[in-house]
Every structure is written in C-alpha cells, then in structure tokens.
C-alpha cells in the first residue's frame, strides 16, 4: 500500500453512534451447543424475505422471522456424516423459482437442498478441501460460486449440477479462499479474497458461452468441458492479513481483514493490461475487537447499512453510503459475549440477526421511531 | 590369516562354481561396507551404545572405601556417633545465606552404622567411585570437593560434622606406591569432629547441607580410606586366553591368540570346502561391529545375519564359529543370477506374454515386449481435432514428410523410431545371455498412447468398475463409460483456453500491431494443434498454414503482408527454403485468383 498523496487519505468513520435508528433485542434462540457459522436471509425470492437459514455442525435450519420478535422454525436438515461441519449457506433457486438452500462445509461437498419438497436436490463434489463461502448470482439465481480451502473458486449450475468454471491456477489464490461475491450488475465479474491477503477480481466474459451451455447440457455433468480460468483481471493488496469477507458495493468493494475495520475501495483496472491496476481506498469503517478471522458482515438489500459482529458479541451497524461514514448503532447485550461469526440484515434493515460461537441466534429489531 | 582346505582337487569349472558359492559370503560384507561409510557421520544407535559401554568398561577409575575405625586417643563421645553419614560433597561457592558458615551440595549419602571390625555390623564402610588419578588431580586443585562425615543430633545431643578435603586425600594417594602398581592403597587419617547445627535441604536431585555455628573440635575420629584402581583389568589385549588347567606354554605350536579373537570357518560349495578367517575384539566378520564378549557375538550373529547358519564352539584353544548358508529360505535377498527384480514383476502382468515365452528359454533374460497395436481408432480422434483433415492424416509424432499418400495401415508410416516399428515384424524378441554377470537388459516399452481394448486384462477391468473415479483436473465424478474408454485426457491441452491465454499474452504487448498479433495468434494456434516441434517441420507447416488460412489471408492484405514477412524471417533463419516459400506464394496466389473471380463475375 503506497503512501497516499494529501487529500486522498481514506475517510475513517467515527465510533460514536448517531442513533439514527435504535435496535433492541427481541429474541434469542439457542440452537444446540455447536458454533453457528452462517446466517443468511433469502433475498432471492421476495416471497421469502423474512425467511432465513443458519448452519452449525452438520445441521442446516430454516426459520422465519415473524412480528413481535417471534422466530418460527420451519425446516431442519441434518447431514448423515456427523463429522461434517457446515461453514456457509446461501439461498438459490431453480429456473422455475423453487427455493434452494445451498450449504457447504468441511467435507468439501456442496449440498443443494430443495426447500420446497425438503429433499436433497444435488450434491456437488469436486472441491478438494473445505468450503468457506457460497454466494448466489442474484441476476441468475441458478448460478452459485463457491470459495474453498483448496485455493480455488468454482462456478456451479444448481439446475443441471454442472461445474462450469474453476478459478484457480497460475494467477489464482495462493492460500485458502475465504470469501467470494458476484457483482450486482455486471454478470461477468466476481471478486474473491483469501488467506493470501489479496482480493482478486475475475471475469467470466470469455467463457460466457460455457455458462450458457451449462443450462442446456443434457449429457452427464461430468462430461461437461469445465474450463480453468487461471488469470484474474485485477489483483489488489489492500490488506496485510487474511481477508475474510469481501462484498461488492456497486463498482466498489467492501472488504475486511483482521485489523478491526471494513475498508471501502475502488478497483481501478487498466484496460489494456489486465492484472495491473490500483486500489483506491475510499473509506474505512472501524470495528473494534474484530481481529479474529472468519467473521463476516452482511448488508441489507439496498446496501444502505452493513451489520458486523465482533468477538465480544457486539454488533456495529454502519451506514454505508454516507461520507464520512456514520455509525447507525452499536448493539450490545450483557449476555451476548460470544464471538459473532456472521450477521444477517433483513431486506429493509429493520431486523438484524447474529449467529454466535456458542450456538445462539440473537434477533434485534429496530425500534419504530414514531 | 586364512587357511584353505585343499583336500579336494577341483577342475576349472568346479573352481568357478566354488568361487561363486563363496561369494555369497562376500555380498553382505559389501552391503555393510556401504552402510559403514554412511554411518561414519551418522552412526547407528545400537552400535554406538555398545561402543560406549565397551569403552566405559575399559575406563580406569578409582574405587574408594571409607570406614571409621574408632576414636583417636580412645576418647569417649558424649553422644552416639552412629548412624554416621559419609558424603562426597562440593562446597557451594556463592554462600547466599550469611548465617551459614558452609553450604555443601551432595548427591548420595552413605550410612555407617558402626565402627569397622565390629562383629555383626552390616554397614561399616562407604564406597565411592572417583575418576582416575590424573583427572582427580584437576578436581583436587579446585579445592571445592571434600568428604564430609555428618552425624545428626539424636538422643539429645548436638550435630557433629567433620571434613576431609580432597586435596589432602589426593596427595596421599599420589604418593602411595601401591596405587600405581594396580594394588590397593590404604591410609588412616584423623578427622576432627565439630559440633554445629545442621540443616538439610532436599530439592530433587541436589541435596544441600547447611552448616552453622561450628564450634571447636570435640573429638577426633580415626578414618580408614582404601583406594584401588578398577576397570583396568584388560589393560593389555595380549593377555592370553587362559583356560583352567592348561598352561600356555604347552600350546606353543598354536599361534598365541588374543582374548578377543574368534575363528570363523566358512563352508561353501555344498559344504565340501571350508575357508577360515579370524577376527579380533569379538568383531563380526560381516558388519564389523565389535561385540563385547563371545556371548554377545553369539547373539548378534543369528539375529543380524540370518542368511547363514551358525554353530558356536569353544575349546581350550580357541573360540570358533562355523558358518554355513541357509538353504531353506524362500526367497533370495541377493539379486542372484543378475535377474533384475523389475523385470520379474512384468513377467507376470500379462497372460499373453506367458503364452509366448518358449519353454526352452533360460529364464534369465527375456525382454517382455509390448507390440505396437493397430491404431485406427486412436488416430481418427487425433484427426478430428484438426480442421482440414486431409492435410494432416499422417501427422503422427515427428513425421511430416508423407503428406501426400494416405496409407491404409498406420503401422507402415514412418513413425518415429520409438520402438514401434521393429516389433511389428518379430513376434518375439529374445536375448539369451550366457553370462549371468552382465547387466540385465532393460525393458523396451513402445511409447503407445493407446492400448486396444482386447489387451487389457479382464481382471483390471473389474477393478475399474468397482469404485468411483474422478477426473484428475476437474475432480468431477467420471461415468463408467468414460473410465472404460480409451481416451486419456490427462495432459490434454485445452485448446480453447490455450487460445484465450495466447491472445491475452499477445495483448500484453504494446508495440505490436493488431494484424501482427493476429498472425502470431493464428500461427501459435496452428503450431500447437499440429505439433510442429522440430526445425524440419517448418517447411511443411508453412505450406499447410498457407493452405489452411489462405482464404482469410487474401481477404486482408495487411495479414498477407505479415505472413510474408514472417516467411522471410524464417528464411533468414534457414528454417524455410526458397522452393517452399515459392510454393506458399503460389498457393496464396491461387486463392487470390479464386477470390477475385466471383468479383469479376
């Protein structure tokens, strides 16, 4: 990270809550004793905006957030292998709109569960090691991308069960890939980050014909010509330690490492020479006591706010699109002391969920300001 | 020093055979030689321990006994002296605690329960082991060691302690003539006993005794110290091996053997002949490790060298071992007859080979051979990948000359000499070697990429069907027909990706025009697909390229220009001859004519 010239230093947010919105705890669930590693609202299907899923140990559970702080348990799936430990979950759907729950974990197998008929739809084998994150392409929800400890990122089609592309190789990550995200509007771009301290941006443009072919492939999935994409179009060393969560904010990227802050930066790519480019750091959102890896943040649907937990059990809610950054609220509860692995923000940001290392789910609701 | 048993007279062949059977004994020695060289820097643990033990046994030490004979001048003590503790202690130099006048550190305390010479006393002397006299001198000079006599307060008395400094002990030992002669030296010393208060500190191994308030001497004890050198028994290796009842002089006709000498008799040539060898210091003749005694050797030999059978016998004159080869072992550890075990495994892998091997062949040197099969199926696949198939029907590795003829059988084509051609003629290739000492001939594999379905062993096929297989690059599960098919996609270059990467690489260049990049890309792609590898291929490649891309080239004059420039470059480097360049240009002209004709109408 080069020295920034005067006037171009990143803007750091202040930690005094602005109290634009107040939250209070409305529910607390104990889901067993195993740590819960992920919690995700379903943003794919508007019918299910208040449905969320969590994973912990070898269990996947689907809940619904109801009024008055009530959380209803809808479905629960348990993997046969009791040594499986799921690390991530994502909502996807079929081309006809049936909701899928996609989970992956330490066994390296991605389980696509059809939530409508409660059966397993497909299992994706191929990753060589545990899976750290799965994300769905909101523009084409049959496509999911998975980031794995085997240093690769794979693009799958849940409809036909095909592994379309593998993003790994000479230019790929050199250590575990911890997080990956699709660009919200550019269907060809994904960003991945990992333990090699880099954030890489990949393009699927040249291989888009294969992606389209995967929808109409009738032969065996294993006969599909899976391609290796070895070179990213952009490489950034914004952080100096493990980067465990990265999300697109329009054309900018929000990424965090283990140095107690989320960084917003702009990747400036050089047209002619891929692979060379600069990262222009715009803002920093400090999060105290957030220095262990595998803590992920979440945003509401319109990316107005981001909620992130820390290892003391507190949640910081930042307003993303204001400069200088504004801290909306700092949520803490006397009994919430265990590290929060992931938060989930509802569609409009009025409900924030957190899943913790001690197996608890906390629900915070915004206090109506009237 | 060997004695040969020359009772048998042997013919020349028999001599050879005899030598050969004796060589069985030599092979392990060679192996151990190699191991020994390696063990110079990295000795084997057990051997090293044994060596240390033997060395320790031979180390000289002084064994010292301390006993108290009585009180000097017949004095009487006010309290009971016993139990008296004798310690070999070291003065602790940094006396941190000021109230103590002396602090000593010791390891072990010996208890004396009575004076010496009293009947019925069980513990009347204390034994210590000191280093040999020269080493003792250094210790003594340091002045910190001493022998302490300590008696704790019992029966209402006070503690007593007395001290014999080691320097005075050393000086008396040095002066004593008996010690240097290897005999026992005795001396009597008077020791003053003082009363004091004692404190004992025991912390793990190190025990400390703290003395304070030492008063004047109360009484004097008479202490007897005797010392003797020990461990020096085997000073001279020439001590004759004595056995009870026989004097060495009567055995003068036998060579005077050292105590560690062992005679080894090797039986060979079906136990008809015998050769003798003598080793010293109880060493093993194979691995040269020194055993500590004959008993040790007796255990070591059958344990470490179980190729041979050993008989041990000890007589008045010598200790001997008879060695003979074990014949009941199932497989030979030694690569006998020069047969390479690598070859042997391939013997049994294919049933067809067994059928073909003639029975008369001496089973020492056979080169199993894999025939070059007919490869119609495989080659067709190769052709499919290429556009404009009629140019490249014969594009097997290395051969580019035969563009014109389309052969009916692919075997005939001048394929690269990698063993493919010669074997199609001969059914079997054998080389019988009479000399078993020559190096075994290596397997000659035909470099076939595909083996026809009939050749694979049915047994292997069932194994392939039993479990799930995965593609090596994509880790996707393979269908059974993919597993069984002939196609091996292991190292295939993915053409699309290679093209893409090639384009990207070219894009990186900033000083090359678009057309130049296009020509470069077309050429790279062509070369990769056609496997143009050698200089000699270039002329064919240029002609083929012109034919392939001619139509597109003539449509873009800039491209033709680049292509012609490239051909000139090749000609500059001597890779392209003038005639071929002319041919290429003729081809391009033809395309041009074709192209312009419709325009003219």
Short mmCIF file of C-alpha atoms in Angstrom, two decimals, chain B residues 228-460:
data_model
loop_
_atom_site.label_atom_id
_atom_site.label_comp_id
_atom_site.label_asym_id
_atom_site.label_seq_id
_atom_site.Cartn_x
_atom_site.Cartn_y
_atom_site.Cartn_z
CA UNK B 228 42.12 -49.25 44.29
CA UNK B 229 42.16 -48.80 40.56
CA UNK B 230 39.34 -50.56 38.82
CA UNK B 231 38.34 -51.23 35.29
CA UNK B 232 41.91 -51.60 34.23
CA UNK B 233 41.83 -55.31 34.11
CA UNK B 234 42.02 -55.63 30.36
CA UNK B 235 44.96 -53.36 30.08
CA UNK B 236 46.76 -55.38 27.57
CA UNK B 237 44.97 -57.12 24.75
CA UNK B 238 47.71 -59.60 24.76
CA UNK B 239 46.56 -61.23 27.90
CA UNK B 240 46.48 -64.76 26.81
CA UNK B 241 43.27 -66.62 26.75
CA UNK B 242 43.62 -68.83 29.69
CA UNK B 243 41.50 -71.72 30.48
CA UNK B 244 41.64 -73.60 33.64
CA UNK B 245 44.11 -76.38 33.80
CA UNK B 246 46.17 -75.68 30.70
CA UNK B 247 49.34 -73.70 30.81
CA UNK B 248 50.00 -71.57 27.82
CA UNK B 249 53.46 -72.96 27.26
CA UNK B 250 52.16 -76.31 26.10
CA UNK B 251 50.21 -74.67 23.33
CA UNK B 252 53.20 -73.09 21.73
CA UNK B 253 52.58 -74.71 18.38
CA UNK B 254 49.32 -72.84 18.16
CA UNK B 255 49.56 -69.17 17.41
CA UNK B 256 49.14 -67.12 20.51
CA UNK B 257 45.68 -65.74 20.27
CA UNK B 258 44.43 -62.61 21.81
CA UNK B 259 41.47 -62.79 24.12
CA UNK B 260 39.07 -61.25 21.65
CA UNK B 261 39.98 -63.44 18.71
CA UNK B 262 37.35 -65.61 17.15
CA UNK B 263 37.85 -68.07 14.33
CA UNK B 264 35.25 -68.18 11.57
CA UNK B 265 35.00 -71.18 9.31
CA UNK B 266 33.01 -70.63 6.16
CA UNK B 267 31.55 -73.68 4.48
CA UNK B 268 30.83 -73.38 0.80
CA UNK B 269 30.37 -75.39 -2.36
CA UNK B 270 27.78 -77.65 -0.82
CA UNK B 271 29.72 -77.74 2.40
CA UNK B 272 32.60 -79.50 0.73
CA UNK B 273 35.07 -76.71 1.12
CA UNK B 274 35.92 -74.51 4.00
CA UNK B 275 37.70 -71.22 4.41
CA UNK B 276 38.84 -69.73 7.67
CA UNK B 277 39.12 -66.20 8.93
CA UNK B 278 39.97 -64.75 12.30
CA UNK B 279 38.57 -61.57 13.75
CA UNK B 280 39.73 -59.57 16.72
CA UNK B 281 37.92 -58.00 19.63
CA UNK B 282 34.90 -60.21 19.07
CA UNK B 283 34.07 -58.43 15.83
CA UNK B 284 31.50 -59.76 13.45
CA UNK B 285 33.06 -60.53 10.08
CA UNK B 286 30.10 -59.23 8.11
CA UNK B 287 29.18 -55.96 9.65
CA UNK B 288 32.41 -55.41 11.56
CA UNK B 289 30.65 -54.44 14.75
CA UNK B 290 32.62 -55.11 17.91
CA UNK B 291 30.67 -57.19 20.32
CA UNK B 292 31.57 -57.01 23.96
CA UNK B 293 32.05 -60.69 24.54
CA UNK B 294 31.70 -64.06 22.90
CA UNK B 295 28.21 -64.30 24.30
CA UNK B 296 27.35 -61.03 22.64
CA UNK B 297 28.72 -62.28 19.35
CA UNK B 298 26.75 -65.45 19.76
CA UNK B 299 23.56 -63.44 19.97
CA UNK B 300 24.44 -60.92 17.33
CA UNK B 301 25.22 -63.31 14.50
CA UNK B 302 21.94 -65.20 14.22
CA UNK B 303 19.97 -62.04 14.92
CA UNK B 304 21.56 -59.79 12.35
CA UNK B 305 22.72 -62.17 9.68
CA UNK B 306 20.03 -64.72 9.30
CA UNK B 307 21.10 -65.73 5.82
CA UNK B 308 23.59 -68.02 7.41
CA UNK B 309 23.56 -70.78 9.89
CA UNK B 310 25.98 -70.52 12.79
CA UNK B 311 27.49 -73.10 15.09
CA UNK B 312 29.43 -71.89 18.07
CA UNK B 313 32.05 -73.88 19.86
CA UNK B 314 34.55 -73.03 22.46
CA UNK B 315 37.52 -75.18 23.21
CA UNK B 316 40.55 -74.75 25.38
CA UNK B 317 42.46 -73.39 22.48
CA UNK B 318 40.08 -71.08 20.77
CA UNK B 319 36.58 -69.78 20.25
CA UNK B 320 35.19 -70.64 16.84
CA UNK B 321 32.12 -70.22 14.73
CA UNK B 322 31.15 -72.40 11.80
CA UNK B 323 29.20 -70.56 9.14
CA UNK B 324 27.10 -72.24 6.50
CA UNK B 325 24.49 -70.97 4.10
CA UNK B 326 20.86 -71.49 4.93
CA UNK B 327 19.10 -73.28 2.13
CA UNK B 328 15.63 -73.20 3.42
CA UNK B 329 14.84 -69.55 2.89
CA UNK B 330 12.17 -68.94 0.37
CA UNK B 331 13.45 -66.02 -1.48
CA UNK B 332 16.90 -64.80 -2.08
CA UNK B 333 17.81 -61.47 -0.66
CA UNK B 334 20.64 -61.19 -3.05
CA UNK B 335 19.91 -60.46 -6.65
CA UNK B 336 21.19 -63.77 -7.84
CA UNK B 337 21.96 -64.57 -11.45
CA UNK B 338 21.71 -60.95 -12.36
CA UNK B 339 17.97 -61.06 -12.80
CA UNK B 340 16.56 -57.63 -12.27
CA UNK B 341 13.53 -57.84 -9.98
CA UNK B 342 11.96 -55.05 -12.01
CA UNK B 343 11.81 -57.35 -14.96
CA UNK B 344 10.40 -60.16 -12.97
CA UNK B 345 7.34 -58.21 -11.98
CA UNK B 346 6.48 -57.55 -15.55
CA UNK B 347 6.75 -61.21 -16.29
CA UNK B 348 3.50 -61.86 -14.61
CA UNK B 349 1.43 -58.88 -15.54
CA UNK B 350 0.08 -60.06 -18.85
CA UNK B 351 -1.10 -63.52 -19.67
CA UNK B 352 -0.28 -63.14 -23.34
CA UNK B 353 3.39 -62.84 -22.68
CA UNK B 354 3.47 -66.01 -20.72
CA UNK B 355 1.96 -67.85 -23.59
CA UNK B 356 4.51 -66.55 -25.97
CA UNK B 357 7.60 -67.32 -23.99
CA UNK B 358 9.12 -70.53 -25.25
CA UNK B 359 9.86 -73.16 -22.71
CA UNK B 360 13.37 -73.68 -23.80
CA UNK B 361 14.42 -70.20 -22.85
CA UNK B 362 16.62 -69.87 -19.85
CA UNK B 363 14.58 -67.71 -17.57
CA UNK B 364 17.25 -65.13 -17.01
CA UNK B 365 17.00 -62.61 -19.73
CA UNK B 366 13.80 -62.10 -21.53
CA UNK B 367 12.69 -58.77 -22.79
CA UNK B 368 8.98 -58.65 -22.49
CA UNK B 369 7.72 -56.68 -25.38
CA UNK B 370 4.55 -54.81 -25.99
CA UNK B 371 3.51 -54.87 -29.58
CA UNK B 372 2.61 -51.75 -31.40
CA UNK B 373 -1.03 -52.34 -31.99
CA UNK B 374 -3.06 -51.19 -34.92
CA UNK B 375 -4.35 -47.83 -34.01
CA UNK B 376 -7.14 -46.89 -36.29
CA UNK B 377 -9.40 -45.66 -33.54
CA UNK B 378 -6.92 -43.52 -31.76
CA UNK B 379 -5.62 -41.75 -34.75
CA UNK B 380 -9.02 -40.85 -36.01
CA UNK B 381 -9.59 -38.95 -32.86
CA UNK B 382 -6.45 -37.05 -33.42
CA UNK B 383 -7.60 -36.16 -36.87
CA UNK B 384 -10.95 -34.95 -35.70
CA UNK B 385 -9.37 -32.25 -33.69
CA UNK B 386 -7.80 -30.74 -36.68
CA UNK B 387 -9.63 -28.73 -39.21
CA UNK B 388 -8.98 -29.53 -42.80
CA UNK B 389 -8.33 -33.16 -42.16
CA UNK B 390 -6.86 -34.12 -45.46
CA UNK B 391 -3.70 -32.21 -44.82
CA UNK B 392 -2.85 -33.96 -41.68
CA UNK B 393 -3.71 -37.59 -41.92
CA UNK B 394 -0.25 -38.66 -41.11
CA UNK B 395 0.69 -36.17 -38.53
CA UNK B 396 1.99 -38.62 -36.00
CA UNK B 397 4.80 -37.51 -33.80
CA UNK B 398 7.80 -36.46 -35.70
CA UNK B 399 6.81 -37.34 -39.21
CA UNK B 400 5.88 -34.69 -41.68
CA UNK B 401 7.25 -35.81 -44.96
CA UNK B 402 4.47 -38.10 -46.05
CA UNK B 403 1.80 -35.55 -46.63
CA UNK B 404 0.76 -36.89 -49.96
CA UNK B 405 -0.08 -40.52 -49.53
CA UNK B 406 -2.88 -41.72 -47.38
CA UNK B 407 -1.80 -45.06 -46.04
CA UNK B 408 -4.22 -47.81 -45.37
CA UNK B 409 -2.36 -49.17 -42.47
CA UNK B 410 -0.91 -46.77 -39.98
CA UNK B 411 1.84 -49.04 -38.87
CA UNK B 412 3.71 -48.62 -42.06
CA UNK B 413 4.09 -44.89 -41.88
CA UNK B 414 7.50 -43.76 -40.91
CA UNK B 415 6.66 -43.31 -37.34
CA UNK B 416 9.37 -42.11 -35.03
CA UNK B 417 11.68 -44.85 -34.06
CA UNK B 418 10.39 -45.24 -30.60
CA UNK B 419 10.31 -49.00 -30.72
CA UNK B 420 7.06 -49.02 -32.58
CA UNK B 421 8.23 -50.24 -35.91
CA UNK B 422 10.63 -53.01 -35.24
CA UNK B 423 8.34 -55.11 -33.16
CA UNK B 424 5.61 -55.37 -35.66
CA UNK B 425 7.87 -57.65 -37.62
CA UNK B 426 9.08 -60.01 -34.97
CA UNK B 427 6.73 -61.86 -32.77
CA UNK B 428 9.15 -62.27 -30.02
CA UNK B 429 12.35 -60.59 -29.22
CA UNK B 430 14.64 -62.58 -27.05
CA UNK B 431 18.12 -62.17 -25.98
CA UNK B 432 19.66 -65.07 -24.24
CA UNK B 433 22.59 -64.15 -22.22
CA UNK B 434 25.05 -66.77 -21.22
CA UNK B 435 26.95 -64.55 -18.93
CA UNK B 436 25.00 -64.10 -15.79
CA UNK B 437 27.23 -61.35 -14.62
CA UNK B 438 26.28 -58.99 -17.42
CA UNK B 439 23.79 -56.22 -16.76
CA UNK B 440 20.18 -57.16 -17.36
CA UNK B 441 18.67 -55.74 -20.49
CA UNK B 442 16.10 -53.10 -19.81
CA UNK B 443 12.51 -53.28 -20.79
CA UNK B 444 11.76 -51.68 -24.05
CA UNK B 445 8.41 -50.04 -23.97
CA UNK B 446 6.76 -48.93 -27.07
CA UNK B 447 5.59 -45.43 -26.48
CA UNK B 448 1.98 -46.11 -27.21
CA UNK B 449 -0.63 -43.72 -26.10
CA UNK B 450 -3.44 -46.12 -26.50
CA UNK B 451 -3.73 -49.79 -25.88
CA UNK B 452 -6.52 -51.58 -27.62
CA UNK B 453 -9.40 -52.87 -25.59
CA UNK B 454 -8.60 -56.53 -26.11
CA UNK B 455 -5.27 -56.20 -24.50
CA UNK B 456 -6.37 -55.04 -21.09
CA UNK B 457 -6.64 -57.73 -18.55
CA UNK B 458 -10.20 -58.65 -17.60
CA UNK B 459 -9.10 -58.57 -14.02
CA UNK B 460 -8.14 -54.95 -14.31
#
